[in-house]
PDB file of C-alpha atoms in Angstrom:
ATOM      1  CA  ARG M  26       6.301  -4.957 -17.124  1.00 63.00           C
ATOM      2  CA  LEU M  27       4.345  -7.396 -18.436  1.00 65.00           C
ATOM      3  CA  ASP M  28       0.834  -6.222 -16.794  1.00 74.00           C
ATOM      4  CA  PRO M  29       1.421  -2.661 -15.412  1.00 76.00           C
ATOM      5  CA  LYS M  30      -2.214  -2.196 -14.600  1.00 80.00           C
ATOM      6  CA  ASN M  31      -2.426  -5.024 -12.028  1.00 87.00           C
ATOM      7  CA  SER M  32      -2.154  -3.749  -8.903  1.00 90.00           C
ATOM      8  CA  LYS M  33      -1.179  -7.137  -7.349  1.00 90.00           C
ATOM      9  CA  ASN M  34       2.191  -7.118  -8.997  1.00 91.00           C
ATOM     10  CA  TYR M  35       2.818  -3.808  -7.445  1.00 93.00           C
ATOM     11  CA  ILE M  36       1.360  -5.235  -3.937  1.00 93.00           C
ATOM     12  CA  GLY M  37       3.724  -8.237  -4.209  1.00 93.00           C
ATOM     13  CA  LEU M  38       6.859  -6.228  -4.982  1.00 94.00           C
ATOM     14  CA  ALA M  39       6.227  -3.779  -2.077  1.00 96.00           C
ATOM     15  CA  LYS M  40       5.666  -6.777   0.407  1.00 95.00           C
ATOM     16  CA  LEU M  41       9.246  -8.325  -0.655  1.00 96.00           C
ATOM     17  CA  TYR M  42      10.801  -4.843  -0.068  1.00 97.00           C
ATOM     18  CA  ALA M  43       9.000  -4.473   3.194  1.00 96.00           C
ATOM     19  CA  ALA M  44      10.161  -7.926   4.386  1.00 95.00           C
ATOM     20  CA  GLN M  45      13.952  -6.574   3.303  1.00 97.00           C
ATOM     21  CA  VAL M  46      13.266  -3.612   5.236  1.00 95.00           C
ATOM     22  CA  ASN M  47      13.509  -1.271   2.394  1.00 97.00           C
ATOM     23  CA  TYR M  48      10.611   1.041   3.104  1.00 97.00           C
ATOM     24  CA  PRO M  49      11.182   3.524   0.616  1.00 97.00           C
ATOM     25  CA  GLU M  50      10.832   1.070  -2.372  1.00 97.00           C
ATOM     26  CA  ALA M  51       8.160  -0.600  -0.716  1.00 97.00           C
ATOM     27  CA  ILE M  52       6.125   2.741  -0.144  1.00 97.00           C
ATOM     28  CA  ARG M  53       6.662   3.453  -3.944  1.00 97.00           C
ATOM     29  CA  TYR M  54       5.101   0.326  -5.283  1.00 95.00           C
ATOM     30  CA  LEU M  55       2.458   0.416  -2.567  1.00 96.00           C
ATOM     31  CA  GLN M  56       1.570   4.181  -4.006  1.00 95.00           C
ATOM     32  CA  GLU M  57       1.672   2.872  -7.709  1.00 94.00           C
ATOM     33  CA  ALA M  58      -0.701   0.153  -6.756  1.00 94.00           C
ATOM     34  CA  ILE M  59      -3.086   2.827  -5.203  1.00 93.00           C
ATOM     35  CA  ARG M  60      -2.708   4.903  -8.324  1.00 93.00           C
ATOM     36  CA  VAL M  61      -3.552   1.801 -10.574  1.00 93.00           C
ATOM     37  CA  ASN M  62      -6.502   0.498  -8.293  1.00 90.00           C
ATOM     38  CA  PRO M  63      -7.853   2.855  -5.721  1.00 87.00           C
ATOM     39  CA  ASP M  64     -10.437   0.439  -4.786  1.00 82.00           C
ATOM     40  CA  GLN M  65      -7.932  -2.338  -3.678  1.00 81.00           C
ATOM     41  CA  GLY M  66      -8.209  -1.899  -0.054  1.00 80.00           C
ATOM     42  CA  ASP M  67      -5.117  -3.965   0.737  1.00 85.00           C
ATOM     43  CA  SER M  68      -2.880  -1.279  -0.568  1.00 89.00           C
ATOM     44  CA  TYR M  69      -3.991   1.205   1.851  1.00 90.00           C
ATOM     45  CA  SER M  70      -3.594  -0.996   4.848  1.00 89.00           C
ATOM     46  CA  ASP M  71      -0.177  -2.255   3.763  1.00 92.00           C
ATOM     47  CA  LEU M  72       1.116   1.503   3.255  1.00 95.00           C
ATOM     48  CA  GLY M  73      -0.314   2.390   6.446  1.00 93.00           C
ATOM     49  CA  LYS M  74       1.450  -0.382   8.266  1.00 93.00           C
ATOM     50  CA  ILE M  75       4.686   0.645   6.765  1.00 95.00           C
ATOM     51  CA  TYR M  76       4.136   4.034   7.918  1.00 96.00           C
ATOM     52  CA  GLU M  77       3.161   2.811  11.291  1.00 94.00           C
ATOM     53  CA  ASN M  78       6.372   1.194  11.091  1.00 94.00           C
ATOM     54  CA  ILE M  79       8.478   4.225  10.489  1.00 96.00           C
ATOM     55  CA  GLY M  80       6.667   6.386  12.872  1.00 96.00           C
ATOM     56  CA  LYS M  81       4.502   8.377  10.355  1.00 96.00           C
ATOM     57  CA  TYR M  82       1.468   7.799  12.411  1.00 96.00           C
ATOM     58  CA  GLU M  83      -0.991  10.487  11.015  1.00 96.00           C
ATOM     59  CA  GLU M  84      -0.400   9.239   7.757  1.00 95.00           C
ATOM     60  CA  ALA M  85      -0.882   5.658   8.764  1.00 94.00           C
ATOM     61  CA  ILE M  86      -3.990   6.829  10.105  1.00 93.00           C
ATOM     62  CA  GLU M  87      -5.195   8.337   7.068  1.00 93.00           C
ATOM     63  CA  LEU M  88      -4.650   5.461   5.050  1.00 91.00           C
ATOM     64  CA  PHE M  89      -6.536   3.249   7.447  1.00 90.00           C
ATOM     65  CA  ASN M  90      -9.201   5.477   7.276  1.00 90.00           C
ATOM     66  CA  LYS M  91      -9.221   5.317   3.299  1.00 86.00           C
ATOM     67  CA  ARG M  92      -9.419   1.372   3.448  1.00 87.00           C
ATOM     68  CA  ILE M  93     -12.713   1.815   5.282  1.00 87.00           C
ATOM     69  CA  LYS M  94     -13.802   4.302   2.937  1.00 83.00           C
ATOM     70  CA  ALA M  95     -12.858   1.958  -0.190  1.00 78.00           C
ATOM     71  CA  ASN M  96     -14.678  -1.004   1.474  1.00 78.00           C
ATOM     72  CA  PRO M  97     -16.879  -0.388   4.490  1.00 80.00           C
ATOM     73  CA  SER M  98     -17.916  -3.693   4.942  1.00 80.00           C
ATOM     74  CA  ASP M  99     -14.645  -5.346   5.143  1.00 76.00           C
ATOM     75  CA  ALA M 100     -14.273  -6.777   8.510  1.00 72.00           C
ATOM     76  CA  ILE M 101     -10.146  -6.138   8.368  1.00 71.00           C
ATOM     77  CA  ALA M 102     -10.687  -2.695   7.802  1.00 66.00           C
TER      78      ALA M 102
END
């Protein structure tokens, strides 16, 4: 609430929810992080990993590709 334009806040919340295996909330916060900062590559791969964990492989592939497009020189991507 104090800094709604900071995507890292949403990523932090998403990671906490993912650790609790509360994937719907983790997905919601990662989608918000992407909305706030579409250039933040970590959000795409974190969301892709969650989709992979729940068996949504096509969505995961799409998100991993978006991370690559966001920063092609990123070695992790």
